[in-house]
Amino acid sequence: MNLGMYTARNARFWGARAALLFRDREISFLDLERRSNRLAHALRALGLRRGDRVAIVSPNRPEIVELECALYKAGLVKVALNARLAPGELVDALRLAQPAACLAGEEHRSMVTQAAASLPALRYLIGLSPNAAPEDWLDYETLLSEAPDHHVHEEMRPDDVAVLHFTSGSTGKVKAAMQTVGNRMASLRKVVMGRMHAQKDDVLLLCGPITHASGMFIQPTLYQGSTVLLMERFQPAEVLEAIERHRVTICFFVPAMINALLAEPTIRTRDLSSLRLLSYGASPISPGRIREAWAAFGPVLSQGYGAGETTGGVINLSIEDHLRAIEGGRPELLSSCGRPSCESEVEVLDAQGVPVRGDEIGEICVRGPDVFAGFWQAPEATREALGDDGWLRTGDLAKVDAEGYIFIVDRRKEMLVTGGFNVYPSEVESVLAQHEGIYEVCVIGVPDERWGEAVKAVVVLREGAQVRPEDLMDYCRGRLADFKRPRSVDFVGHLPKNANGKLSRKDVREPYWRGRERQVN
C-alpha cells in the first residue's frame, strides 16, 4: 500500500494532461510523477527515512502538491503549516512536530531560520523561491535536478502516519491530528464516490490554503485524472475571472468567500455556467445567504461537515437536499449540515452514549476508517477525544430529525470558527492579558455576515488606563495569526462570573446572540 502509486498510474494513463495549473504554469501528470520522484529520492539522499517528518510553510503553490506525492512515495510524514501563523505559533508547531526538514518560500525564510536555531532535529532547510537560496538553505530546484526520476515505492501499512494536521486545542495549545495512510485512503474514497464524483474533464479551483481543508480535495481530483487550478490567494474578482476562463467545474469555498463573491460586482457579468459543484463548509452560513448563492451560481451547492480529526467531510447536505429546501417545501434544511455520507458512522449521542432524536440535544460523534489515530504526543487529549469506545467526540451539539438530518445548535467546547479557521478564546486571551492596560478579558465569537463568526474581545480595563479598541487590535498584530486577532473590542465595567467565581463565557456571549435560533452562525 502506498498513496504515491496513483501518481505513477496517472502518468501512465494521462501523461500529457494537465494535473496542476498555477499562474502561467501547466504541470502535466507526467511532470508531477517525475518531479515528485526526484524530490523523494533527494530527501532520501539527505538521510531521511520512513516515518521522519517534513514540514512545509508556504502560500498555495504546486510544490506543496509535489511534496505531498513525494512524501507518500518515500514513507515520510507531511507536516503542513498554515502560512498565516505568527512567528511564535510557527515555532510551537515545529517544536511539537520535530521535523527533519522544512520547505519554505521566500516570505517565510526569516521565520523558519529563527525557529530552526532552537530545533536541533531540524537539519535541512529547503527554499522554494526561484532566487538563490541563502546560506544554510538548500535550493528546491537544485535538489530535483540532481536526483533520478524513477518511481519510489515504500510499502506502508494502513495505520502508518501519513500527515500531521495541525489544529488548536481547547487550552489554546497547538495540537497535531495524526492522519494515517488508511485515513487518507478513506478520504479519497469518500470524496471520489460521495461528495465530488470527479470526472476526468473536471477542473477544480482551490483558492483557500491547501495546507488545510481544501487540500484534501487534491488527491481525489488527481486520482480521477482531473485538473487542479491553484490560486495563491482569494481575490473575488480574480476567482470569478478564473472560473470563466478555465471553465472551472468544481470549487471549494468557505462561507466568508461566498459572501465576498456575492458582493463582487463582476459576478453579474461572468459566465459561471461551467460549474457543476460548488462545495462549501468549514463554518456555518445563514439560510438567506445560501439562497443568494443558489440564485447567483445555480443549483450546484453542496455543504460538507467534517474536521481534521475526520480527515475531511463526514456529513453532507447535497445538491438534491438544497433543491428540496429551496424549491421542495423543506426550507428548514438550509439550517442543517446534512446527513452522514459514505463509510462514516455518525451519531448524535447523549451523555450516556445513547442516540438522541426529536428535540433532544446530543454531541455529534464519528467513527470509521477516516477517524484519526489520535493527537501527536498528546495521549490525554487523545483519550478525551476518542475515549474507550472509538467514537470521536466533535464537541458540536446538535439535534436529529426523523429523516436523519443533523442540525447543529451550539458547541460544547468554546472554540469559534471564523472564515473557516478554528480560534480558541483562551489563546487570544493569553495574549491580550499581557497588555498593561487590561485588567480582565473574555474573547467570544459574535455573528458576522461575512466571516460566520468574528472574534470579539470584551475587556475590563485597569483603573486609569487609557486604551482604545484599535490599540488592542494592533497589539495582537504579530503576536497572533491574522484570523485570530479581534475584529472588535467592547469595554465593560465587569465580566459575569458563575457561583464558583469563574468567568461565565455563556453570559458574555448571550447579548450578542439573543434572538437567534442557533448559537453558531
Short mmCIF file of C-alpha atoms in Angstrom, two decimals:
data_model
loop_
_atom_site.label_atom_id
_atom_site.label_comp_id
_atom_site.label_asym_id
_atom_site.label_seq_id
_atom_site.Cartn_x
_atom_site.Cartn_y
_atom_site.Cartn_z
CA MET A 1 0.00 0.00 0.00
CA ASN A 2 1.28 3.44 -0.93
CA LEU A 3 -0.73 6.54 -1.80
CA GLY A 4 2.01 7.62 -4.23
CA MET A 5 1.22 4.72 -6.55
CA TYR A 6 -1.65 6.69 -8.06
CA THR A 7 0.68 9.42 -9.29
CA ALA A 8 2.60 6.80 -11.30
CA ARG A 9 -0.62 5.29 -12.64
CA ASN A 10 -1.92 8.69 -13.72
CA ALA A 11 1.33 9.47 -15.54
CA ARG A 12 0.86 6.25 -17.50
CA PHE A 13 -2.82 6.83 -18.25
CA TRP A 14 -2.89 10.60 -18.82
CA GLY A 15 0.74 11.73 -19.05
CA ALA A 16 0.21 14.82 -21.18
CA ARG A 17 -2.94 16.00 -19.43
CA ALA A 18 -2.69 18.99 -17.07
CA ALA A 19 -2.58 17.89 -13.43
CA LEU A 20 -1.90 21.35 -11.98
CA LEU A 21 -2.42 24.89 -13.25
CA PHE A 22 -0.75 27.77 -11.42
CA ARG A 23 -0.28 31.30 -12.75
CA ASP A 24 1.07 30.70 -16.27
CA ARG A 25 2.42 27.22 -15.47
CA GLU A 26 0.95 23.90 -16.52
CA ILE A 27 2.25 20.75 -14.83
CA SER A 28 1.26 17.53 -16.56
CA PHE A 29 0.64 14.22 -14.82
CA LEU A 30 3.96 13.01 -16.22
CA ASP A 31 5.71 16.12 -14.87
CA LEU A 32 4.14 15.58 -11.44
CA GLU A 33 5.27 11.94 -11.38
CA ARG A 34 8.83 12.74 -12.37
CA ARG A 35 9.25 15.78 -10.13
CA SER A 36 7.77 14.06 -7.09
CA ASN A 37 10.04 11.06 -7.74
CA ARG A 38 13.07 13.35 -7.85
CA LEU A 39 12.04 15.00 -4.59
CA ALA A 40 11.51 11.63 -2.89
CA HIS A 41 14.98 10.49 -3.99
CA ALA A 42 16.51 13.81 -2.88
CA LEU A 43 15.00 13.58 0.60
CA ARG A 44 16.23 10.02 0.92
CA ALA A 45 19.71 11.10 -0.19
CA LEU A 46 19.72 13.62 2.66
CA GLY A 47 19.27 10.70 5.04
CA LEU A 48 15.52 10.96 5.75
CA ARG A 49 13.88 7.62 6.41
CA ARG A 50 10.41 6.18 6.79
CA GLY A 51 8.41 7.99 9.49
CA ASP A 52 10.56 11.15 9.52
CA ARG A 53 8.58 14.38 9.40
CA VAL A 54 8.92 17.01 6.68
CA ALA A 55 7.30 20.42 7.19
CA ILE A 56 6.17 22.93 4.63
CA VAL A 57 5.12 26.53 5.22
CA SER A 58 4.08 28.45 2.13
CA PRO A 59 1.11 30.04 0.41
CA ASN A 60 -0.51 27.90 -2.28
CA ARG A 61 1.93 26.71 -4.93
CA PRO A 62 2.50 23.48 -6.91
CA GLU A 63 5.46 22.44 -4.77
CA ILE A 64 3.06 21.68 -1.91
CA VAL A 65 1.36 19.07 -4.11
CA GLU A 66 4.69 17.73 -5.38
CA LEU A 67 5.87 17.36 -1.79
CA GLU A 68 2.73 15.51 -0.71
CA CYS A 69 3.16 13.00 -3.53
CA ALA A 70 6.89 12.60 -2.77
CA LEU A 71 6.32 12.05 0.94
CA TYR A 72 3.71 9.37 0.30
CA LYS A 73 6.13 7.57 -2.01
CA ALA A 74 9.04 7.70 0.44
CA GLY A 75 7.01 6.86 3.56
CA LEU A 76 7.65 10.26 5.13
CA VAL A 77 5.13 12.30 7.14
CA LYS A 78 3.76 15.58 5.84
CA VAL A 79 3.64 18.45 8.33
CA ALA A 80 1.61 21.16 6.60
CA LEU A 81 1.76 24.51 8.41
CA ASN A 82 -0.57 27.46 7.96
CA ALA A 83 1.29 30.21 6.09
CA ARG A 84 -0.54 32.79 8.24
CA LEU A 85 0.92 31.65 11.56
CA ALA A 86 2.69 34.25 13.68
CA PRO A 87 6.38 33.54 14.45
CA GLY A 88 5.70 32.20 17.94
CA GLU A 89 2.95 29.92 16.67
CA LEU A 90 5.22 28.58 13.94
CA VAL A 91 7.92 27.78 16.48
CA ASP A 92 5.40 25.95 18.68
CA ALA A 93 4.21 23.83 15.74
CA LEU A 94 7.74 22.97 14.63
CA ARG A 95 8.79 22.19 18.19
CA LEU A 96 5.90 19.74 18.52
CA ALA A 97 6.40 18.02 15.15
CA GLN A 98 10.24 17.93 15.30
CA PRO A 99 10.61 17.68 11.50
CA ALA A 100 13.91 16.69 9.96
CA ALA A 101 13.40 19.11 7.07
CA CYS A 102 11.32 22.17 6.32
CA LEU A 103 10.43 23.65 2.94
CA ALA A 104 9.54 27.32 2.84
CA GLY A 105 9.00 30.13 0.39
CA GLU A 106 10.98 33.34 0.47
CA GLU A 107 8.31 35.11 2.54
CA HIS A 108 8.80 32.62 5.41
CA ARG A 109 12.57 32.09 5.35
CA SER A 110 13.33 34.52 8.13
CA MET A 111 10.73 32.97 10.46
CA VAL A 112 11.90 29.43 9.73
CA THR A 113 15.58 30.33 10.09
CA GLN A 114 14.91 31.79 13.55
CA ALA A 115 12.85 28.78 14.57
CA ALA A 116 15.49 26.32 13.36
CA ALA A 117 18.08 27.82 15.71
CA SER A 118 16.26 26.21 18.66
CA LEU A 119 15.33 22.95 16.93
CA PRO A 120 18.31 20.58 16.61
CA ALA A 121 16.16 17.93 14.90
CA LEU A 122 15.50 20.32 12.00
CA ARG A 123 18.57 19.52 9.93
CA TYR A 124 17.59 20.70 6.45
CA LEU A 125 16.02 23.95 5.28
CA ILE A 126 14.86 23.93 1.66
CA GLY A 127 13.98 27.13 -0.19
CA LEU A 128 11.13 27.14 -2.71
CA SER A 129 11.89 30.55 -4.20
CA PRO A 130 13.47 30.69 -7.66
CA ASN A 131 16.02 33.10 -6.21
CA ALA A 132 19.30 31.71 -4.94
CA ALA A 133 18.92 30.05 -1.56
CA PRO A 134 20.66 31.82 1.33
CA GLU A 135 23.47 30.29 3.32
CA ASP A 136 22.47 27.09 5.17
CA TRP A 137 19.47 26.63 2.86
CA LEU A 138 19.16 24.06 0.09
CA ASP A 139 17.53 25.05 -3.19
CA TYR A 140 14.45 23.05 -4.17
CA GLU A 141 15.05 23.01 -7.92
CA THR A 142 18.73 22.15 -7.48
CA LEU A 143 17.79 19.17 -5.33
CA LEU A 144 15.41 17.95 -8.02
CA SER A 145 17.90 18.45 -10.86
CA GLU A 146 20.48 16.26 -9.12
CA ALA A 147 18.12 13.35 -8.33
CA PRO A 148 16.86 10.45 -10.52
CA ASP A 149 13.23 10.41 -11.66
CA HIS A 150 12.36 6.71 -11.48
CA HIS A 151 9.42 5.73 -9.26
CA VAL A 152 9.80 5.39 -5.50
CA HIS A 153 7.61 2.99 -3.53
CA GLU A 154 7.89 2.47 0.22
CA GLU A 155 5.41 -0.19 1.30
CA MET A 156 3.15 1.26 4.01
CA ARG A 157 0.61 -0.12 6.48
CA PRO A 158 -2.86 1.39 6.90
CA ASP A 159 -2.04 2.52 10.44
CA ASP A 160 1.21 4.30 9.49
CA VAL A 161 1.00 8.07 10.00
CA ALA A 162 0.89 9.98 6.71
CA VAL A 163 0.04 13.54 7.80
CA LEU A 164 0.22 15.69 10.92
CA HIS A 165 -2.75 18.03 10.55
CA PHE A 166 -2.47 20.98 12.94
CA THR A 167 -5.30 22.38 14.98
CA SER A 168 -5.58 24.34 18.20
CA GLY A 169 -6.58 22.67 21.45
CA SER A 170 -9.18 23.72 23.96
CA THR A 171 -6.39 25.19 26.09
CA GLY A 172 -5.09 27.20 23.13
CA LYS A 173 -2.07 24.92 22.76
CA VAL A 174 -1.30 23.65 19.30
CA LYS A 175 -2.21 20.01 18.54
CA ALA A 176 -1.47 17.79 15.57
CA ALA A 177 -4.01 15.20 14.43
CA MET A 178 -2.34 12.02 13.18
CA GLN A 179 -3.94 11.11 9.86
CA THR A 180 -2.89 7.64 8.79
CA VAL A 181 -2.42 6.10 5.36
CA GLY A 182 -5.74 4.33 5.94
CA ASN A 183 -7.43 7.62 6.87
CA ARG A 184 -6.20 9.25 3.68
CA MET A 185 -7.37 6.28 1.61
CA ALA A 186 -10.81 6.56 3.22
CA SER A 187 -10.84 10.31 2.49
CA LEU A 188 -10.01 9.63 -1.15
CA ARG A 189 -12.84 7.13 -1.46
CA LYS A 190 -15.48 9.30 0.16
CA VAL A 191 -14.66 12.32 -2.00
CA VAL A 192 -14.49 10.37 -5.25
CA MET A 193 -17.55 8.18 -4.57
CA GLY A 194 -19.60 10.52 -2.44
CA ARG A 195 -19.23 14.25 -2.41
CA MET A 196 -17.45 15.07 -5.66
CA HIS A 197 -17.91 12.31 -8.25
CA ALA A 198 -14.88 13.75 -10.04
CA GLN A 199 -14.61 13.14 -13.78
CA LYS A 200 -11.52 13.32 -15.97
CA ASP A 201 -12.58 16.58 -17.63
CA ASP A 202 -13.21 18.35 -14.31
CA VAL A 203 -11.27 21.46 -13.30
CA LEU A 204 -11.15 22.02 -9.53
CA LEU A 205 -10.40 25.56 -8.36
CA LEU A 206 -8.76 25.95 -4.94
CA CYS A 207 -8.01 29.41 -3.58
CA GLY A 208 -8.07 28.68 0.16
CA PRO A 209 -4.93 27.39 1.90
CA ILE A 210 -4.32 23.86 0.65
CA THR A 211 -2.47 23.08 3.87
CA HIS A 212 -5.96 22.81 5.40
CA ALA A 213 -9.41 21.50 4.46
CA SER A 214 -9.36 22.43 0.77
CA GLY A 215 -6.13 20.48 0.29
CA MET A 216 -7.99 17.24 0.99
CA PHE A 217 -9.72 17.59 -2.39
CA ILE A 218 -6.44 17.48 -4.31
CA GLN A 219 -5.53 13.79 -4.29
CA PRO A 220 -9.10 12.61 -5.08
CA THR A 221 -9.18 15.05 -8.01
CA LEU A 222 -5.84 13.89 -9.37
CA TYR A 223 -6.83 10.25 -8.76
CA GLN A 224 -9.61 10.66 -11.33
CA GLY A 225 -7.35 12.33 -13.88
CA SER A 226 -8.86 15.77 -13.32
CA THR A 227 -7.06 19.13 -13.18
CA VAL A 228 -6.41 21.26 -10.10
CA LEU A 229 -6.28 25.02 -10.63
CA LEU A 230 -4.35 26.61 -7.75
CA MET A 231 -4.59 30.27 -6.82
CA GLU A 232 -2.21 31.86 -4.33
CA ARG A 233 -4.89 33.82 -2.58
CA PHE A 234 -8.57 34.57 -2.64
CA GLN A 235 -9.46 37.71 -4.57
CA PRO A 236 -13.17 37.72 -5.56
CA ALA A 237 -12.79 39.32 -8.99
CA GLU A 238 -9.82 37.09 -9.87
CA VAL A 239 -11.67 33.96 -8.77
CA LEU A 240 -14.71 34.75 -10.91
CA GLU A 241 -12.48 35.51 -13.88
CA ALA A 242 -10.65 32.21 -13.40
CA ILE A 243 -13.91 30.24 -13.29
CA GLU A 244 -14.94 31.72 -16.62
CA ARG A 245 -11.53 31.50 -18.35
CA HIS A 246 -10.65 27.95 -17.28
CA ARG A 247 -14.22 26.61 -17.43
CA VAL A 248 -13.98 25.51 -13.82
CA THR A 249 -16.42 22.75 -12.89
CA ILE A 250 -15.80 22.34 -9.14
CA CYS A 251 -14.99 24.89 -6.42
CA PHE A 252 -14.50 24.69 -2.68
CA PHE A 253 -15.23 27.86 -0.70
CA VAL A 254 -15.66 28.69 2.96
CA PRO A 255 -18.77 30.83 3.63
CA ALA A 256 -16.70 34.01 4.01
CA MET A 257 -15.54 33.54 0.40
CA ILE A 258 -19.11 33.04 -0.81
CA ASN A 259 -20.13 36.26 0.94
CA ALA A 260 -17.31 38.16 -0.77
CA LEU A 261 -18.11 36.68 -4.19
CA LEU A 262 -21.77 37.66 -3.88
CA ALA A 263 -20.68 41.23 -3.08
CA GLU A 264 -18.32 41.39 -6.09
CA PRO A 265 -19.96 43.50 -8.87
CA THR A 266 -18.48 41.44 -11.73
CA ILE A 267 -20.41 38.35 -10.64
CA ARG A 268 -23.31 39.69 -12.73
CA THR A 269 -21.26 39.68 -15.95
CA ARG A 270 -19.22 36.49 -15.62
CA ASP A 271 -20.17 33.23 -17.34
CA LEU A 272 -20.26 30.70 -14.50
CA SER A 273 -22.24 28.08 -16.40
CA SER A 274 -19.34 25.57 -16.34
CA LEU A 275 -19.84 24.99 -12.61
CA ARG A 276 -21.46 21.69 -11.68
CA LEU A 277 -20.50 21.65 -8.00
CA LEU A 278 -19.82 24.42 -5.51
CA SER A 279 -18.80 22.71 -2.30
CA TYR A 280 -18.71 24.78 0.88
CA GLY A 281 -18.03 24.16 4.53
CA ALA A 282 -15.63 24.77 7.46
CA SER A 283 -18.01 27.25 9.12
CA PRO A 284 -21.78 27.87 9.22
CA ILE A 285 -23.65 30.07 6.76
CA SER A 286 -27.08 31.65 7.06
CA PRO A 287 -30.03 30.23 5.07
CA GLY A 288 -30.59 33.62 3.46
CA ARG A 289 -27.06 33.70 2.10
CA ILE A 290 -27.42 30.14 0.78
CA ARG A 291 -30.47 31.27 -1.22
CA GLU A 292 -28.48 34.19 -2.64
CA ALA A 293 -25.68 31.84 -3.66
CA TRP A 294 -28.17 29.42 -5.25
CA ALA A 295 -29.56 32.27 -7.34
CA ALA A 296 -26.09 33.52 -8.35
CA PHE A 297 -24.30 30.22 -9.07
CA GLY A 298 -27.20 27.97 -9.96
CA PRO A 299 -28.30 24.60 -8.50
CA VAL A 300 -24.76 23.47 -7.69
CA LEU A 301 -24.38 23.94 -3.91
CA SER A 302 -23.28 21.11 -1.61
CA GLN A 303 -22.31 21.56 2.04
CA GLY A 304 -19.83 19.40 3.93
CA TYR A 305 -19.21 18.97 7.65
CA GLY A 306 -16.00 17.47 8.97
CA ALA A 307 -12.68 18.17 10.65
CA GLY A 308 -9.02 17.33 10.56
CA GLU A 309 -9.80 14.57 13.03
CA THR A 310 -12.20 13.01 10.49
CA THR A 311 -9.87 13.53 7.52
CA GLY A 312 -12.43 15.69 5.78
CA GLY A 313 -16.19 15.69 5.48
CA VAL A 314 -18.41 13.07 7.09
CA ILE A 315 -21.82 14.79 6.79
CA ASN A 316 -23.18 16.21 3.56
CA LEU A 317 -26.08 18.45 2.57
CA SER A 318 -26.24 17.51 -1.09
CA ILE A 319 -27.35 19.47 -4.13
CA GLU A 320 -30.60 17.49 -4.01
CA ASP A 321 -31.07 18.48 -0.35
CA HIS A 322 -30.58 22.15 -1.25
CA LEU A 323 -33.11 21.80 -4.05
CA ARG A 324 -35.57 20.21 -1.67
CA ALA A 325 -35.09 23.05 0.82
CA ILE A 326 -35.35 25.88 -1.71
CA GLU A 327 -37.99 24.52 -4.06
CA GLY A 328 -39.45 21.44 -2.38
CA GLY A 329 -41.10 22.73 0.76
CA ARG A 330 -38.48 21.95 3.42
CA PRO A 331 -36.78 25.34 3.97
CA GLU A 332 -35.52 24.31 7.42
CA LEU A 333 -32.99 22.01 5.76
CA LEU A 334 -30.86 25.06 4.94
CA SER A 335 -30.09 25.21 8.67
CA SER A 336 -28.89 21.59 8.63
CA CYS A 337 -25.39 20.34 7.88
CA GLY A 338 -26.97 17.31 6.20
CA ARG A 339 -26.82 13.56 6.72
CA PRO A 340 -23.91 11.13 7.19
CA SER A 341 -22.19 10.18 3.95
CA CYS A 342 -20.13 7.32 2.57
CA GLU A 343 -18.36 4.99 5.06
CA SER A 344 -18.56 7.22 8.11
CA GLU A 345 -20.67 6.13 11.06
CA VAL A 346 -22.15 9.26 12.59
CA GLU A 347 -24.47 9.51 15.60
CA VAL A 348 -25.66 12.32 17.84
CA LEU A 349 -25.22 10.86 21.33
CA ASP A 350 -26.30 11.99 24.77
CA ALA A 351 -24.03 11.85 27.84
CA GLN A 352 -24.78 8.14 28.27
CA GLY A 353 -23.88 7.35 24.66
CA VAL A 354 -27.48 6.88 23.54
CA PRO A 355 -28.58 8.37 20.17
CA VAL A 356 -30.91 11.36 20.53
CA ARG A 357 -33.96 12.13 18.43
CA GLY A 358 -36.52 14.90 18.10
CA ASP A 359 -35.88 17.91 20.32
CA GLU A 360 -33.17 16.18 22.35
CA ILE A 361 -29.68 17.62 22.07
CA GLY A 362 -26.55 15.49 21.94
CA GLU A 363 -22.99 15.61 20.66
CA ILE A 364 -22.01 14.71 17.10
CA CYS A 365 -19.81 11.61 17.31
CA VAL A 366 -18.00 9.84 14.47
CA ARG A 367 -16.20 6.54 13.99
CA GLY A 368 -14.93 4.71 10.96
CA PRO A 369 -11.87 4.37 8.71
CA ASP A 370 -11.50 8.14 8.31
CA VAL A 371 -11.25 8.94 12.05
CA PHE A 372 -7.73 9.93 13.01
CA ALA A 373 -5.35 7.87 15.14
CA GLY A 374 -5.06 10.48 17.89
CA PHE A 375 -3.05 13.60 18.63
CA TRP A 376 0.71 13.56 18.15
CA GLN A 377 2.48 13.17 21.50
CA ALA A 378 -0.72 14.11 23.38
CA PRO A 379 -2.18 10.95 24.98
CA GLU A 380 -4.51 12.82 27.34
CA ALA A 381 -6.01 14.88 24.53
CA THR A 382 -6.39 11.70 22.50
CA ARG A 383 -8.25 9.94 25.31
CA GLU A 384 -10.54 12.94 25.73
CA ALA A 385 -11.36 12.98 22.02
CA LEU A 386 -11.69 9.24 21.37
CA GLY A 387 -12.50 7.73 24.77
CA ASP A 388 -12.55 3.95 25.11
CA ASP A 389 -15.30 3.25 22.61
CA GLY A 390 -13.69 4.56 19.42
CA TRP A 391 -16.22 7.36 18.96
CA LEU A 392 -14.66 10.72 18.10
CA ARG A 393 -16.41 13.40 20.12
CA THR A 394 -16.53 16.51 17.94
CA GLY A 395 -17.71 18.97 20.60
CA ASP A 396 -20.60 20.09 18.38
CA LEU A 397 -24.07 19.83 19.94
CA ALA A 398 -26.94 19.01 17.62
CA LYS A 399 -30.45 17.67 17.08
CA VAL A 400 -31.56 14.99 14.58
CA ASP A 401 -34.88 14.97 12.77
CA ALA A 402 -36.93 11.95 11.71
CA GLU A 403 -35.16 11.69 8.35
CA GLY A 404 -31.69 11.80 9.86
CA TYR A 405 -30.81 15.42 9.05
CA ILE A 406 -28.47 16.88 11.66
CA PHE A 407 -28.92 20.44 12.95
CA ILE A 408 -26.02 21.98 14.92
CA VAL A 409 -27.20 24.19 17.76
CA ASP A 410 -24.07 25.01 19.78
CA ARG A 411 -20.54 23.92 20.63
CA ARG A 412 -19.65 22.01 23.75
CA LYS A 413 -16.19 23.47 23.65
CA GLU A 414 -15.52 27.17 23.49
CA MET A 415 -13.96 27.16 20.05
CA LEU A 416 -15.29 29.59 17.47
CA VAL A 417 -14.93 29.37 13.70
CA THR A 418 -14.16 32.48 11.69
CA GLY A 419 -13.78 32.33 7.93
CA GLY A 420 -13.24 28.57 8.14
CA PHE A 421 -10.44 28.78 10.73
CA ASN A 422 -10.67 27.50 14.30
CA VAL A 423 -9.94 30.00 17.06
CA TYR A 424 -9.79 29.16 20.76
CA PRO A 425 -10.61 32.10 23.06
CA SER A 426 -8.03 31.20 25.71
CA GLU A 427 -5.26 31.53 23.13
CA VAL A 428 -6.31 35.09 22.26
CA GLU A 429 -6.98 35.96 25.90
CA SER A 430 -3.48 34.88 26.93
CA VAL A 431 -2.02 37.41 24.51
CA LEU A 432 -4.35 40.26 25.47
CA ALA A 433 -3.81 39.60 29.18
CA GLN A 434 -0.21 40.70 28.75
CA HIS A 435 -1.29 44.21 27.76
CA GLU A 436 -0.59 46.56 30.67
CA GLY A 437 -3.96 48.31 30.34
CA ILE A 438 -6.12 45.19 30.63
CA TYR A 439 -7.47 44.00 33.96
CA GLU A 440 -9.67 41.21 32.62
CA VAL A 441 -10.70 39.95 29.19
CA CYS A 442 -13.14 37.49 27.65
CA VAL A 443 -12.89 36.56 23.96
CA ILE A 444 -16.01 35.31 22.17
CA GLY A 445 -17.34 34.78 18.69
CA VAL A 446 -20.13 37.10 17.55
CA PRO A 447 -22.37 36.81 14.48
CA ASP A 448 -20.82 38.16 11.31
CA GLU A 449 -22.38 38.01 7.84
CA ARG A 450 -19.01 37.81 6.10
CA TRP A 451 -16.96 35.54 8.36
CA GLY A 452 -19.74 33.49 10.01
CA GLU A 453 -18.32 34.46 13.38
CA ALA A 454 -15.96 37.30 14.18
CA VAL A 455 -13.53 37.41 17.08
CA LYS A 456 -14.56 39.95 19.74
CA ALA A 457 -12.72 40.90 22.92
CA VAL A 458 -14.84 42.06 25.86
CA VAL A 459 -12.45 43.93 28.15
CA VAL A 460 -12.30 45.35 31.66
CA LEU A 461 -9.55 47.98 31.81
CA ARG A 462 -7.27 48.68 34.73
CA GLU A 463 -8.21 51.77 36.69
CA GLY A 464 -6.94 54.87 34.95
CA ALA A 465 -5.90 53.06 31.76
CA GLN A 466 -6.48 54.96 28.52
CA VAL A 467 -6.84 52.34 25.80
CA ARG A 468 -8.73 52.43 22.50
CA PRO A 469 -10.16 49.36 20.72
CA GLU A 470 -7.73 49.83 17.84
CA ASP A 471 -4.81 49.82 20.30
CA LEU A 472 -5.71 46.32 21.41
CA MET A 473 -6.32 45.06 17.88
CA ASP A 474 -2.91 46.41 16.84
CA TYR A 475 -1.32 44.89 19.94
CA CYS A 476 -2.27 41.42 18.69
CA ARG A 477 -0.68 42.03 15.30
CA GLY A 478 2.44 39.90 15.05
CA ARG A 479 1.56 38.05 18.25
CA LEU A 480 -1.32 36.10 16.69
CA ALA A 481 -2.20 34.91 13.22
CA ASP A 482 -4.38 37.49 11.50
CA PHE A 483 -7.53 35.36 11.62
CA LYS A 484 -7.19 35.05 15.41
CA ARG A 485 -6.95 38.80 16.09
CA PRO A 486 -10.05 40.52 17.49
CA ARG A 487 -12.10 42.33 14.88
CA SER A 488 -13.83 44.40 17.56
CA VAL A 489 -13.42 45.32 21.23
CA ASP A 490 -16.07 46.24 23.77
CA PHE A 491 -15.21 47.80 27.13
CA VAL A 492 -17.31 46.85 30.17
CA GLY A 493 -17.21 47.56 33.89
CA HIS A 494 -17.13 43.90 34.91
CA LEU A 495 -17.43 40.40 33.48
CA PRO A 496 -20.06 37.92 34.73
CA LYS A 497 -18.92 35.05 36.98
CA ASN A 498 -20.56 31.80 37.99
CA ALA A 499 -21.10 30.56 41.55
CA ASN A 500 -17.51 29.34 41.73
CA GLY A 501 -16.15 32.72 40.72
CA LYS A 502 -15.18 31.55 37.23
CA LEU A 503 -15.82 33.60 34.13
CA SER A 504 -19.20 32.79 32.58
CA ARG A 505 -18.45 32.96 28.87
CA LYS A 506 -22.01 31.90 28.12
CA ASP A 507 -23.35 35.03 29.81
CA VAL A 508 -20.85 37.22 27.96
CA ARG A 509 -21.99 35.76 24.63
CA GLU A 510 -25.72 35.90 25.33
CA PRO A 511 -26.47 39.55 24.42
CA TYR A 512 -24.70 39.20 21.06
CA TRP A 513 -26.64 36.05 20.11
CA ARG A 514 -30.03 37.00 21.60
CA GLY A 515 -32.94 36.24 19.29
CA ARG A 516 -31.01 33.75 17.19
CA GLU A 517 -32.20 30.18 16.81
CA ARG A 518 -28.68 28.76 16.76
CA GLN A 519 -25.72 29.70 18.92
CA VAL A 520 -23.37 29.34 15.95
CA ASN A 521 -23.69 31.48 12.83
#
